[in-house]
Structures are given as structure tokens and as C-alpha cells.
mmCIF file of C-alpha atoms in Angstrom:
data_model
loop_
_atom_site.group_PDB
_atom_site.id
_atom_site.type_symbol
_atom_site.label_atom_id
_atom_site.label_comp_id
_atom_site.label_asym_id
_atom_site.label_seq_id
_atom_site.Cartn_x
_atom_site.Cartn_y
_atom_site.Cartn_z
ATOM 1 C CA MET A 1 -21.106 11.216 32.763
ATOM 2 C CA ASN A 2 -18.444 12.191 35.292
ATOM 3 C CA ARG A 3 -17.551 8.541 35.871
ATOM 4 C CA PHE A 4 -17.295 7.955 32.130
ATOM 5 C CA LEU A 5 -15.014 10.985 31.713
ATOM 6 C CA ALA A 6 -12.904 9.900 34.681
ATOM 7 C CA ILE A 7 -12.062 6.642 32.896
ATOM 8 C CA VAL A 8 -11.207 8.516 29.699
ATOM 9 C CA GLU A 9 -9.022 10.975 31.620
ATOM 10 C CA ARG A 10 -7.125 8.211 33.415
ATOM 11 C CA GLU A 11 -6.437 6.318 30.197
ATOM 12 C CA MET A 12 -5.263 9.454 28.385
ATOM 13 C CA ARG A 13 -3.007 10.534 31.263
ATOM 14 C CA LYS A 14 -1.415 7.103 31.254
ATOM 15 C CA PHE A 15 -0.946 7.311 27.485
ATOM 16 C CA PHE A 16 0.656 10.768 27.468
ATOM 17 C CA ARG A 17 3.008 9.826 30.306
ATOM 18 C CA SER A 18 4.670 7.344 27.955
ATOM 19 C CA PRO A 19 5.964 9.362 24.970
ATOM 20 C CA VAL A 20 8.110 6.419 23.851
ATOM 21 C CA LEU A 21 4.950 4.335 23.432
ATOM 22 C CA MET A 22 3.355 7.119 21.381
ATOM 23 C CA ILE A 23 6.408 7.471 19.146
ATOM 24 C CA MET A 24 6.882 3.744 18.612
ATOM 25 C CA SER A 25 3.232 3.288 17.629
ATOM 26 C CA MET A 26 3.885 5.791 14.829
ATOM 27 C CA MET A 27 7.291 4.570 13.717
ATOM 28 C CA LEU A 28 6.259 1.365 11.913
ATOM 29 C CA PRO A 29 3.731 3.032 9.548
ATOM 30 C CA ILE A 30 6.120 5.910 8.783
ATOM 31 C CA VAL A 31 9.075 3.587 8.123
ATOM 32 C CA GLN A 32 6.825 1.367 6.000
ATOM 33 C CA LEU A 33 5.626 4.373 4.013
ATOM 34 C CA ILE A 34 9.164 5.575 3.346
ATOM 35 C CA ILE A 35 10.771 2.206 2.580
ATOM 36 C CA LEU A 36 7.965 0.463 0.669
ATOM 37 C CA GLY A 37 6.869 3.703 -0.970
ATOM 38 C CA HIS A 38 10.270 4.084 -2.610
ATOM 39 C CA ALA A 39 11.147 0.405 -3.018
ATOM 40 C CA MET A 40 7.962 -0.759 -4.768
ATOM 41 C CA GLY A 41 5.668 0.369 -7.523
ATOM 42 C CA GLY A 42 7.993 2.794 -9.287
ATOM 43 C CA HIS A 43 9.389 2.704 -12.807
ATOM 44 C CA VAL A 44 12.268 0.296 -13.318
ATOM 45 C CA GLN A 45 15.432 2.277 -14.002
ATOM 46 C CA ASN A 46 19.049 1.559 -14.890
ATOM 47 C CA ALA A 47 18.610 -2.109 -15.739
ATOM 48 C CA ARG A 48 21.711 -3.503 -17.451
ATOM 49 C CA VAL A 49 21.245 -4.755 -21.009
ATOM 50 C CA ALA A 50 24.002 -6.286 -23.128
ATOM 51 C CA VAL A 51 23.905 -5.562 -26.874
ATOM 52 C CA VAL A 52 25.564 -8.011 -29.266
ATOM 53 C CA ASP A 53 25.810 -6.440 -32.747
ATOM 54 C CA GLU A 54 26.595 -9.158 -35.286
ATOM 55 C CA ASP A 55 25.307 -7.079 -38.203
ATOM 56 C CA HIS A 56 27.127 -3.695 -37.984
ATOM 57 C CA GLY A 57 24.783 -2.340 -40.652
ATOM 58 C CA PRO A 58 22.794 0.925 -40.787
ATOM 59 C CA GLN A 59 19.673 -0.635 -39.260
ATOM 60 C CA ALA A 60 21.709 -1.997 -36.364
ATOM 61 C CA VAL A 61 23.038 1.508 -35.803
ATOM 62 C CA LYS A 62 19.443 2.779 -35.815
ATOM 63 C CA VAL A 63 18.486 0.233 -33.158
ATOM 64 C CA LYS A 64 21.439 1.230 -30.951
ATOM 65 C CA GLU A 65 20.472 4.902 -31.313
ATOM 66 C CA ALA A 66 17.000 3.984 -30.057
ATOM 67 C CA PHE A 67 18.647 2.278 -27.063
ATOM 68 C CA ASP A 68 20.628 5.447 -26.358
ATOM 69 C CA SER A 69 17.427 7.498 -26.503
ATOM 70 C CA ILE A 70 15.807 5.244 -23.886
ATOM 71 C CA ALA A 71 18.886 5.479 -21.656
ATOM 72 C CA VAL A 72 18.882 9.283 -21.828
ATOM 73 C CA ASN A 73 15.146 9.850 -21.412
ATOM 74 C CA ILE A 74 13.202 7.367 -19.260
ATOM 75 C CA ALA A 75 16.356 5.404 -18.323
ATOM 76 C CA THR A 76 14.615 2.036 -18.080
ATOM 77 C CA PHE A 77 17.890 0.365 -19.009
ATOM 78 C CA LYS A 78 21.477 1.110 -19.930
ATOM 79 C CA THR A 79 23.228 -0.798 -22.690
ATOM 80 C CA PHE A 80 26.686 -2.343 -22.755
ATOM 81 C CA PRO A 81 28.343 -3.549 -25.981
ATOM 82 C CA TYR A 82 29.305 -7.229 -26.174
ATOM 83 C CA GLU A 83 31.218 -9.006 -28.913
ATOM 84 C CA ASN A 84 30.022 -12.535 -28.280
ATOM 85 C CA GLU A 85 26.502 -13.915 -27.915
ATOM 86 C CA MET A 86 27.563 -16.780 -25.659
ATOM 87 C CA GLU A 87 29.317 -14.378 -23.283
ATOM 88 C CA ALA A 88 26.216 -12.176 -23.125
ATOM 89 C CA ARG A 89 23.915 -15.152 -22.441
ATOM 90 C CA GLU A 90 26.241 -16.375 -19.685
ATOM 91 C CA ASP A 91 26.326 -12.939 -18.074
ATOM 92 C CA VAL A 92 22.512 -12.869 -18.068
ATOM 93 C CA ARG A 93 22.463 -16.287 -16.411
ATOM 94 C CA THR A 94 24.974 -15.252 -13.723
ATOM 95 C CA GLY A 95 23.328 -11.882 -13.075
ATOM 96 C CA LYS A 96 26.049 -9.562 -14.403
ATOM 97 C CA VAL A 97 23.457 -8.096 -16.780
ATOM 98 C CA ASP A 98 19.672 -8.273 -16.666
ATOM 99 C CA ALA A 99 19.058 -8.954 -20.361
ATOM 100 C CA ALA A 100 20.833 -9.262 -23.689
ATOM 101 C CA VAL A 101 19.762 -8.044 -27.134
ATOM 102 C CA ILE A 102 21.120 -10.020 -30.070
ATOM 103 C CA ILE A 103 21.225 -8.241 -33.467
ATOM 104 C CA PRO A 104 21.905 -11.140 -35.858
ATOM 105 C CA PRO A 105 23.975 -11.074 -39.069
ATOM 106 C CA GLN A 106 22.166 -9.809 -42.196
ATOM 107 C CA PHE A 107 19.704 -7.886 -40.006
ATOM 108 C CA SER A 108 19.948 -4.667 -42.042
ATOM 109 C CA ARG A 109 19.596 -6.538 -45.342
ATOM 110 C CA ARG A 110 16.469 -8.309 -44.083
ATOM 111 C CA VAL A 111 14.967 -4.976 -42.962
ATOM 112 C CA TYR A 112 15.438 -3.452 -46.416
ATOM 113 C CA ALA A 113 14.221 -6.626 -48.138
ATOM 114 C CA LYS A 114 11.260 -6.904 -45.736
ATOM 115 C CA ASP A 115 12.318 -10.489 -45.190
ATOM 116 C CA ALA A 116 11.111 -11.106 -41.607
ATOM 117 C CA PRO A 117 13.916 -9.272 -39.749
ATOM 118 C CA ARG A 118 14.272 -10.395 -36.136
ATOM 119 C CA MET A 119 16.228 -9.471 -33.022
ATOM 120 C CA GLY A 120 16.723 -11.717 -30.032
ATOM 121 C CA LEU A 121 16.082 -10.719 -26.421
ATOM 122 C CA VAL A 122 17.442 -12.908 -23.627
ATOM 123 C CA VAL A 123 15.947 -12.001 -20.232
ATOM 124 C CA ASP A 124 16.402 -13.176 -16.666
ATOM 125 C CA ASN A 125 12.776 -14.064 -15.958
ATOM 126 C CA SER A 126 13.495 -15.077 -12.356
ATOM 127 C CA ASP A 127 12.653 -11.420 -11.607
ATOM 128 C CA ALA A 128 9.263 -10.999 -13.265
ATOM 129 C CA VAL A 129 8.956 -7.271 -12.547
ATOM 130 C CA LEU A 130 12.316 -6.391 -14.072
ATOM 131 C CA SER A 131 12.003 -8.701 -17.065
ATOM 132 C CA ASN A 132 8.459 -7.489 -17.864
ATOM 133 C CA ALA A 133 9.645 -3.873 -17.745
ATOM 134 C CA ILE A 134 12.501 -4.595 -20.160
ATOM 135 C CA VAL A 135 10.298 -6.617 -22.513
ATOM 136 C CA GLY A 136 7.620 -3.907 -22.472
ATOM 137 C CA GLU A 137 10.094 -1.136 -23.248
ATOM 138 C CA MET A 138 11.721 -3.208 -26.004
ATOM 139 C CA GLN A 139 8.312 -3.882 -27.572
ATOM 140 C CA LEU A 140 7.510 -0.166 -27.586
ATOM 141 C CA MET A 141 10.853 0.528 -29.251
ATOM 142 C CA VAL A 142 10.274 -2.141 -31.910
ATOM 143 C CA ASP A 143 6.776 -0.769 -32.605
ATOM 144 C CA ALA A 144 8.294 2.688 -33.093
ATOM 145 C CA LEU A 145 10.924 1.305 -35.491
ATOM 146 C CA ASN A 146 8.237 -0.485 -37.498
ATOM 147 C CA LYS A 147 6.241 2.670 -38.142
ATOM 148 C CA PRO A 148 6.523 3.891 -41.745
ATOM 149 C CA VAL A 149 8.433 7.087 -42.366
ATOM 150 C CA ILE A 150 5.448 8.473 -44.268
ATOM 151 C CA GLU A 151 2.162 7.790 -42.526
ATOM 152 C CA GLN A 152 -0.852 6.602 -44.518
ATOM 153 C CA ARG A 153 -3.473 9.238 -45.213
ATOM 154 C CA VAL A 154 -6.241 6.871 -44.215
ATOM 155 C CA VAL A 155 -5.493 4.985 -41.017
ATOM 156 C CA LYS A 156 -6.865 1.449 -41.261
ATOM 157 C CA ASP A 157 -5.569 -0.029 -38.023
ATOM 158 C CA ILE A 158 -7.528 0.035 -34.793
ATOM 159 C CA ALA A 159 -5.870 2.225 -32.182
ATOM 160 C CA LEU A 160 -6.432 2.488 -28.443
ATOM 161 C CA ARG A 161 -6.089 5.902 -26.877
ATOM 162 C CA VAL A 162 -5.523 5.784 -23.130
ATOM 163 C CA VAL A 163 -6.818 8.735 -21.097
ATOM 164 C CA GLU A 164 -5.504 8.903 -17.518
ATOM 165 C CA ILE A 165 -7.823 10.756 -15.155
ATOM 166 C CA TYR A 166 -5.138 11.571 -12.615
ATOM 167 C CA PRO A 167 -1.474 12.563 -12.962
ATOM 168 C CA TYR A 168 1.226 9.920 -12.485
ATOM 169 C CA MET A 169 0.612 8.326 -9.083
ATOM 170 C CA GLU A 170 3.749 7.437 -7.186
ATOM 171 C CA TYR A 171 3.508 4.269 -5.110
ATOM 172 C CA MET A 172 4.253 6.267 -1.962
ATOM 173 C CA LYS A 173 0.965 8.123 -2.470
ATOM 174 C CA TYR A 174 -0.852 4.861 -3.172
ATOM 175 C CA LEU A 175 0.531 3.375 0.059
ATOM 176 C CA LEU A 176 -0.336 6.372 2.255
ATOM 177 C CA ALA A 177 -3.928 5.276 2.973
ATOM 178 C CA GLY A 178 -2.706 1.900 4.212
ATOM 179 C CA SER A 179 -0.063 3.516 6.415
ATOM 180 C CA ILE A 180 -2.662 5.774 8.047
ATOM 181 C CA ALA A 181 -4.953 2.814 8.766
ATOM 182 C CA LEU A 182 -1.993 0.787 10.064
ATOM 183 C CA ALA A 183 -0.968 3.596 12.436
ATOM 184 C CA MET A 184 -4.474 3.666 13.868
ATOM 185 C CA TYR A 185 -4.543 -0.121 14.198
ATOM 186 C CA ILE A 186 -1.212 -0.164 16.048
ATOM 187 C CA SER A 187 -2.410 2.632 18.323
ATOM 188 C CA VAL A 188 -5.546 0.657 19.159
ATOM 189 C CA MET A 189 -3.609 -2.582 19.610
ATOM 190 C CA ILE A 190 -0.869 -1.139 21.816
ATOM 191 C CA GLY A 191 -2.699 1.742 23.466
ATOM 192 C CA GLY A 192 -5.973 -0.108 23.903
ATOM 193 C CA GLY A 193 -5.973 -3.889 23.721
ATOM 194 C CA MET A 194 -2.592 -4.609 25.273
ATOM 195 C CA LEU A 195 -2.845 -1.956 28.007
ATOM 196 C CA TYR A 196 -6.303 -3.180 28.982
ATOM 197 C CA ILE A 197 -5.064 -6.779 29.376
ATOM 198 C CA ASP A 198 -1.947 -5.547 31.237
ATOM 199 C CA ASP A 199 -4.182 -3.607 33.657
ATOM 200 C CA LYS A 200 -6.165 -6.762 34.333
ATOM 201 C CA ALA A 201 -2.967 -8.756 34.917
ATOM 202 C CA ARG A 202 -1.570 -6.135 37.345
ATOM 203 C CA GLY A 203 -4.823 -5.874 39.300
ATOM 204 C CA VAL A 204 -5.517 -2.274 38.263
ATOM 205 C CA HIS A 205 -8.801 -3.432 36.828
ATOM 206 C CA GLU A 206 -9.963 -4.435 40.304
ATOM 207 C CA GLY A 207 -10.095 -0.764 41.290
ATOM 208 C CA TYR A 208 -12.968 -0.230 38.866
ATOM 209 C CA LEU A 209 -14.942 -3.080 40.370
ATOM 210 C CA VAL A 210 -15.276 -1.439 43.806
ATOM 211 C CA THR A 211 -16.761 1.740 42.301
ATOM 212 C CA PRO A 212 -20.387 2.318 41.249
ATOM 213 C CA ILE A 213 -19.315 2.525 37.588
ATOM 214 C CA SER A 214 -21.711 0.526 35.445
ATOM 215 C CA LYS A 215 -20.608 -2.035 32.901
ATOM 216 C CA LEU A 216 -21.700 0.223 30.008
ATOM 217 C CA GLU A 217 -19.834 3.249 31.410
ATOM 218 C CA LEU A 218 -16.701 1.184 31.870
ATOM 219 C CA VAL A 219 -16.781 -0.266 28.346
ATOM 220 C CA MET A 220 -17.584 3.063 26.701
ATOM 221 C CA GLY A 221 -14.964 4.900 28.752
ATOM 222 C CA LEU A 222 -12.195 2.484 27.816
ATOM 223 C CA ASN A 223 -13.206 2.541 24.158
ATOM 224 C CA ALA A 224 -13.600 6.317 24.020
ATOM 225 C CA ALA A 225 -10.042 6.680 25.313
ATOM 226 C CA GLY A 226 -8.823 4.158 22.748
ATOM 227 C CA ALA A 227 -10.687 5.972 19.988
ATOM 228 C CA ILE A 228 -9.071 9.305 20.948
ATOM 229 C CA LYS A 229 -5.610 7.704 20.758
ATOM 230 C CA ALA A 230 -6.399 6.228 17.342
ATOM 231 C CA VAL A 231 -7.767 9.550 16.072
ATOM 232 C CA LEU A 232 -4.587 11.342 17.177
ATOM 233 C CA ALA A 233 -2.479 8.705 15.406
ATOM 234 C CA GLY A 234 -4.614 8.943 12.259
ATOM 235 C CA ILE A 235 -4.454 12.741 12.128
ATOM 236 C CA SER A 236 -0.696 12.752 12.734
ATOM 237 C CA LEU A 237 -0.004 10.180 10.012
ATOM 238 C CA THR A 238 -2.348 11.933 7.577
ATOM 239 C CA VAL A 239 -0.534 15.248 7.972
ATOM 240 C CA ILE A 240 2.997 13.791 8.026
ATOM 241 C CA GLY A 241 2.336 11.311 5.207
ATOM 242 C CA SER A 242 0.612 13.879 2.985
ATOM 243 C CA LEU A 243 3.527 16.290 3.322
ATOM 244 C CA MET A 244 6.049 13.518 2.667
ATOM 245 C CA SER A 245 4.118 12.279 -0.384
ATOM 246 C CA GLY A 246 3.483 15.728 -1.806
ATOM 247 C CA LEU A 247 -0.316 15.593 -1.499
ATOM 248 C CA GLY A 248 -2.081 18.902 -0.987
ATOM 249 C CA THR A 249 -5.427 17.426 0.038
ATOM 250 C CA ILE A 250 -4.947 18.439 3.675
ATOM 251 C CA PHE A 251 -5.197 22.089 2.622
ATOM 252 C CA ASN A 252 -8.750 21.596 1.327
ATOM 253 C CA PRO A 253 -11.253 22.251 4.180
ATOM 254 C CA TRP A 254 -13.947 19.929 2.772
ATOM 255 C CA ALA A 255 -11.435 17.147 2.224
ATOM 256 C CA VAL A 256 -10.173 17.615 5.785
ATOM 257 C CA LEU A 257 -13.737 17.259 7.098
ATOM 258 C CA ASN A 258 -14.214 14.020 5.138
ATOM 259 C CA LEU A 259 -10.859 12.726 6.368
ATOM 260 C CA LEU A 260 -11.833 13.461 9.978
ATOM 261 C CA LEU A 261 -15.075 11.506 9.513
ATOM 262 C CA LEU A 262 -13.136 8.575 8.065
ATOM 263 C CA ILE A 263 -10.554 8.670 10.851
ATOM 264 C CA LEU A 264 -13.305 8.796 13.484
ATOM 265 C CA GLY A 265 -15.198 5.895 11.876
ATOM 266 C CA THR A 266 -12.019 3.835 11.489
ATOM 267 C CA SER A 267 -10.994 4.401 15.106
ATOM 268 C CA LEU A 268 -14.451 3.344 16.292
ATOM 269 C CA ALA A 269 -14.381 0.204 14.124
ATOM 270 C CA PHE A 270 -10.868 -0.799 15.198
ATOM 271 C CA ASN A 271 -11.614 -0.216 18.889
ATOM 272 C CA GLY A 272 -14.835 -2.165 18.754
ATOM 273 C CA MET A 273 -13.147 -5.047 16.957
ATOM 274 C CA MET A 274 -10.177 -5.200 19.345
ATOM 275 C CA PHE A 275 -12.318 -4.863 22.460
ATOM 276 C CA LEU A 276 -14.575 -7.684 21.292
ATOM 277 C CA MET A 277 -11.509 -9.882 20.770
ATOM 278 C CA MET A 278 -9.924 -8.990 24.116
ATOM 279 C CA VAL A 279 -12.988 -8.716 26.332
ATOM 280 C CA ARG A 280 -12.546 -12.234 27.800
ATOM 281 C CA VAL A 281 -8.738 -12.463 27.554
ATOM 282 C CA ASP A 282 -6.748 -12.479 30.808
ATOM 283 C CA ASP A 283 -3.261 -13.532 29.696
ATOM 284 C CA PRO A 284 -1.150 -10.469 28.653
ATOM 285 C CA LEU A 285 0.838 -12.631 26.216
ATOM 286 C CA VAL A 286 -2.229 -13.386 24.079
ATOM 287 C CA PRO A 287 -2.601 -9.943 22.414
ATOM 288 C CA ARG A 288 1.140 -9.868 21.695
ATOM 289 C CA ALA A 289 0.919 -13.266 20.033
ATOM 290 C CA MET A 290 -2.152 -12.182 18.059
ATOM 291 C CA PHE A 291 -0.610 -8.926 16.834
ATOM 292 C CA GLY A 292 1.305 -10.380 13.875
ATOM 293 C CA VAL A 293 -1.485 -12.753 12.855
ATOM 294 C CA LEU A 294 -4.137 -10.038 12.915
ATOM 295 C CA ASN A 295 -1.862 -7.599 11.101
ATOM 296 C CA THR A 296 -1.350 -10.099 8.254
ATOM 297 C CA LEU A 297 -4.982 -11.236 8.200
ATOM 298 C CA LEU A 298 -6.478 -7.724 8.169
ATOM 299 C CA PHE A 299 -3.922 -5.421 6.539
ATOM 300 C CA PHE A 300 -2.739 -7.307 3.459
ATOM 301 C CA PRO A 301 -6.186 -8.395 2.097
ATOM 302 C CA SER A 302 -7.504 -4.830 2.427
ATOM 303 C CA GLY A 303 -6.140 -3.412 -0.815
ATOM 304 C CA ALA A 304 -3.476 -1.350 0.933
ATOM 305 C CA ILE A 305 -0.610 -2.826 -1.110
ATOM 306 C CA SER A 306 -2.348 -4.404 -4.118
ATOM 307 C CA PRO A 307 -5.943 -4.157 -5.455
ATOM 308 C CA VAL A 308 -8.612 -6.398 -3.948
ATOM 309 C CA SER A 309 -9.768 -7.459 -7.430
ATOM 310 C CA ALA A 310 -6.492 -9.382 -7.864
ATOM 311 C CA PHE A 311 -7.258 -11.683 -4.893
ATOM 312 C CA PRO A 312 -8.787 -15.175 -5.056
ATOM 313 C CA LYS A 313 -12.437 -15.483 -4.073
ATOM 314 C CA TRP A 314 -11.803 -16.673 -0.501
ATOM 315 C CA LEU A 315 -9.488 -13.704 0.154
ATOM 316 C CA ARG A 316 -12.006 -11.254 -1.312
ATOM 317 C CA THR A 317 -14.544 -12.685 1.160
ATOM 318 C CA ILE A 318 -12.242 -11.767 4.051
ATOM 319 C CA ALA A 319 -11.728 -8.311 2.541
ATOM 320 C CA SER A 320 -15.495 -7.746 2.356
ATOM 321 C CA VAL A 321 -15.836 -7.897 6.176
ATOM 322 C CA ASP A 322 -12.477 -6.307 7.004
ATOM 323 C CA PRO A 323 -12.732 -2.734 8.378
ATOM 324 C CA PHE A 324 -9.270 -2.059 6.926
ATOM 325 C CA THR A 325 -10.757 -2.470 3.427
ATOM 326 C CA TYR A 326 -13.347 0.276 3.902
ATOM 327 C CA ALA A 327 -10.983 2.598 5.738
ATOM 328 C CA ILE A 328 -8.352 2.340 3.000
ATOM 329 C CA HIS A 329 -10.899 2.683 0.192
ATOM 330 C CA GLY A 330 -12.282 5.837 1.761
ATOM 331 C CA LEU A 331 -8.873 7.348 2.479
ATOM 332 C CA LYS A 332 -7.755 6.724 -1.110
ATOM 333 C CA ALA A 333 -10.970 8.248 -2.446
ATOM 334 C CA ILE A 334 -10.269 11.503 -0.576
ATOM 335 C CA LEU A 335 -6.471 11.697 -0.552
ATOM 336 C CA LEU A 336 -5.812 10.547 -4.118
ATOM 337 C CA LYS A 337 -9.044 11.272 -6.022
ATOM 338 C CA ASP A 338 -10.713 14.131 -4.105
ATOM 339 C CA GLY A 339 -13.928 12.133 -4.411
ATOM 340 C CA GLY A 340 -15.973 14.001 -1.819
ATOM 341 C CA PHE A 341 -18.554 12.638 0.612
ATOM 342 C CA VAL A 342 -20.408 10.659 -2.082
ATOM 343 C CA ALA A 343 -17.325 8.501 -2.652
ATOM 344 C CA ILE A 344 -17.014 7.515 1.017
ATOM 345 C CA GLN A 345 -20.605 7.357 2.270
ATOM 346 C CA TRP A 346 -20.803 3.536 2.152
ATOM 347 C CA ASP A 347 -17.370 3.238 3.757
ATOM 348 C CA LEU A 348 -18.516 5.466 6.615
ATOM 349 C CA LEU A 349 -21.755 3.504 6.983
ATOM 350 C CA PHE A 350 -19.857 0.211 7.295
ATOM 351 C CA LEU A 351 -17.210 1.577 9.692
ATOM 352 C CA PHE A 352 -19.681 3.199 12.100
ATOM 353 C CA THR A 353 -22.086 0.242 11.934
ATOM 354 C CA PHE A 354 -19.241 -2.237 12.468
ATOM 355 C CA GLY A 355 -17.818 -0.232 15.383
ATOM 356 C CA ILE A 356 -21.126 0.262 17.171
ATOM 357 C CA GLY A 357 -22.181 -3.323 16.504
ATOM 358 C CA THR A 358 -19.007 -4.858 17.937
ATOM 359 C CA LEU A 359 -19.237 -2.654 21.038
ATOM 360 C CA LEU A 360 -22.855 -3.672 21.613
ATOM 361 C CA ILE A 361 -21.828 -7.335 21.350
ATOM 362 C CA ALA A 362 -18.787 -6.846 23.605
ATOM 363 C CA THR A 363 -20.665 -5.017 26.397
ATOM 364 C CA PRO A 364 -22.714 -8.008 27.677
ATOM 365 C CA LEU A 365 -19.583 -10.204 27.384
ATOM 366 C CA PHE A 366 -17.618 -7.881 29.644
ATOM 367 C CA LYS A 367 -17.193 -9.364 33.140
ATOM 368 C CA ARG A 368 -17.629 -6.901 35.981
ATOM 369 C CA THR A 369 -16.221 -9.474 38.324
ATOM 370 C CA LEU A 370 -12.758 -10.803 39.178
#
């Protein structure tokens, strides 16, 4: 036990003597959380929409009042008056405005006569997110204008009532679970995999080989130190990210206990995976070259940025064996849904089984020779 703890102590001393390494391993997930959390997933606001009124009738005025209401309230878009349809279409094409609404001549007369009144909407569909937001908001406005002033006593149309279980979820909160897992992965990659290969390249590893330390003690000592580093990174990102995102989950003792179990299981799984990959590697450039590939292969299919159900079948297969997937699912279940232990039990089972299994495979592959 003393030999095992000596390895852990050496690795942790080396880690804490390099505060820059500790800080840099945390910077990428925090920057990603801040930038992507605010840049993606939110409501589209302040889009520019040109309005060409060729009718100038009372119904056209009603439509423009509805536009003003949208601009004041949810602010999806702001409107700008145009005199000419061709000018508005050209400005949409060149990007001066994002869309153009055309209110044709005789629009008010057609509304009163119930003679198929129509408005035109020209959108720049090169940006699907923006154009879909404008089209969706315009459709809601048209549906509201079509409602009769006096509602029918007996409603004959089928209606869908949407009930949202949770309050509005900002994308920054949605992204937090992925940022926590990414911080732990970077900590394992930099503080575990790369340092281990660097030690072998510098000859530090040879010092272990002249001691009576067994292969199992050496493997477990190195991985225990790596797991402690990953746990510290996970706890730090959980606290910082929760405060930044406005989540109060960290003030719930039971939720904190579940989060600690998830962080421990994730650190074990990541360490086991990285050690299995690096156990026979001698070139210190290999883990640096693998970093970007592994990050893309493991992080993006995990559901951290978009749901796994939206992936093609071959990508869902990768996600099903990716420890990132189970770590992120569990973290979301606790941080966003307060799901309790029942919601994460299968995630914990996979993470601990995966971590222990990879370490058991890596141990006989470890060479206790030069």
C-alpha cells in the first residue's frame, strides 16, 4: 500500500507544481461554455425584416401593428419600411435585411371579401436557423390574425396543448454537462496520458523498474493519481459552471452526492480508456496527435451539443460505447432535471464497469521492462 501511495503522491506533487497546466486544462471547457452557451441555442433576436406595403389599407395597418408588437415583446425581428418590392428582394439577396414581407395591393379588400388574401415572405434560406425562426414567428402571427373576433361556443378544431415539464432551458445550461465531461477528459489526457508518455521518453519511468513495485501497483498508482486530477477538474467545473449558468443544484446535498458518484465514475472510465490506449505508446508526439481526433470522435457523438437521437445509425453505435455519452446523460439528469439516483444508475453501472474493465485489460499489456 505504501508503494502504491508513493506513486500517487509523486504524480500529484508533479501536477500541483505546474499551476499553468492546471489552469490551461480548465480554460478550454470554460471558454467553450461561455462562448457556445451564448452563441448557440438561444432565441433569434433583432433579425431585420423589410416590409413593403402596397395596400395601405386598414388590414395592412393591422399587420404592421402585429409586427410592432413582436418587435417590442419577444424581439425576434425588427421591421423597416420599403417602398419597392424589387429593392426589398435585392436587399435580402445581398444580406442588408434577413427577410422581406410583401403586402400586395387589394390585400384589405380581399380580407373583408374572404377572397384568399395572401402576403409574401422572402427569406434568405442560406441561414436555416434564422430563416426558420422568422418563418415560424410569421406563421404564429398569421394564425393569430386569422382567429375570429368572436370565438365559437363549440370548438370543433383539434388543438394541441403543450405542457413543458421544466422552465425555459438556456443553451448554456444544456451545454454544462458536456463542458464538465470535457474538462475531465482534458485533465486525463494532459495530466495522465501525455505526462506518462513524457516520463517514459525522459527515462523517469526507468526509476520505477528498479524498485520492487509490482505491475498492478504501478498501474493502479498511476491511474489513481489521474483519477484524482480528473475528479478535481470535474468538481471545479461543476461548481463554476453551475454558478455561471444559474443552476442551484449544487446546493442540494443529495444532488451533490449523485454528482460526486458520476464524477468519480467518469474519471475512472476516462483514465482506464486513456491508459489502455497509451499503455504501449513510447513516442510523446502520439498522444498529442491523437488529442484532436479523440476529442472529435468521443465528444461530439455523445449528445453534449445535440441529441443522440438525431444521429445516423452508425454514429449512434459509436455513442452507445462512448463513456462521454453516459457521463453527459447522467450529469444532465442531475443538473437539469434533478432526477435522483434512479435516473443515473445505468450510467454509473456503465462508467464503473467500463473503467474497471479497461484497467484490467491494460494491466497485462503494461511492460515492466525497458
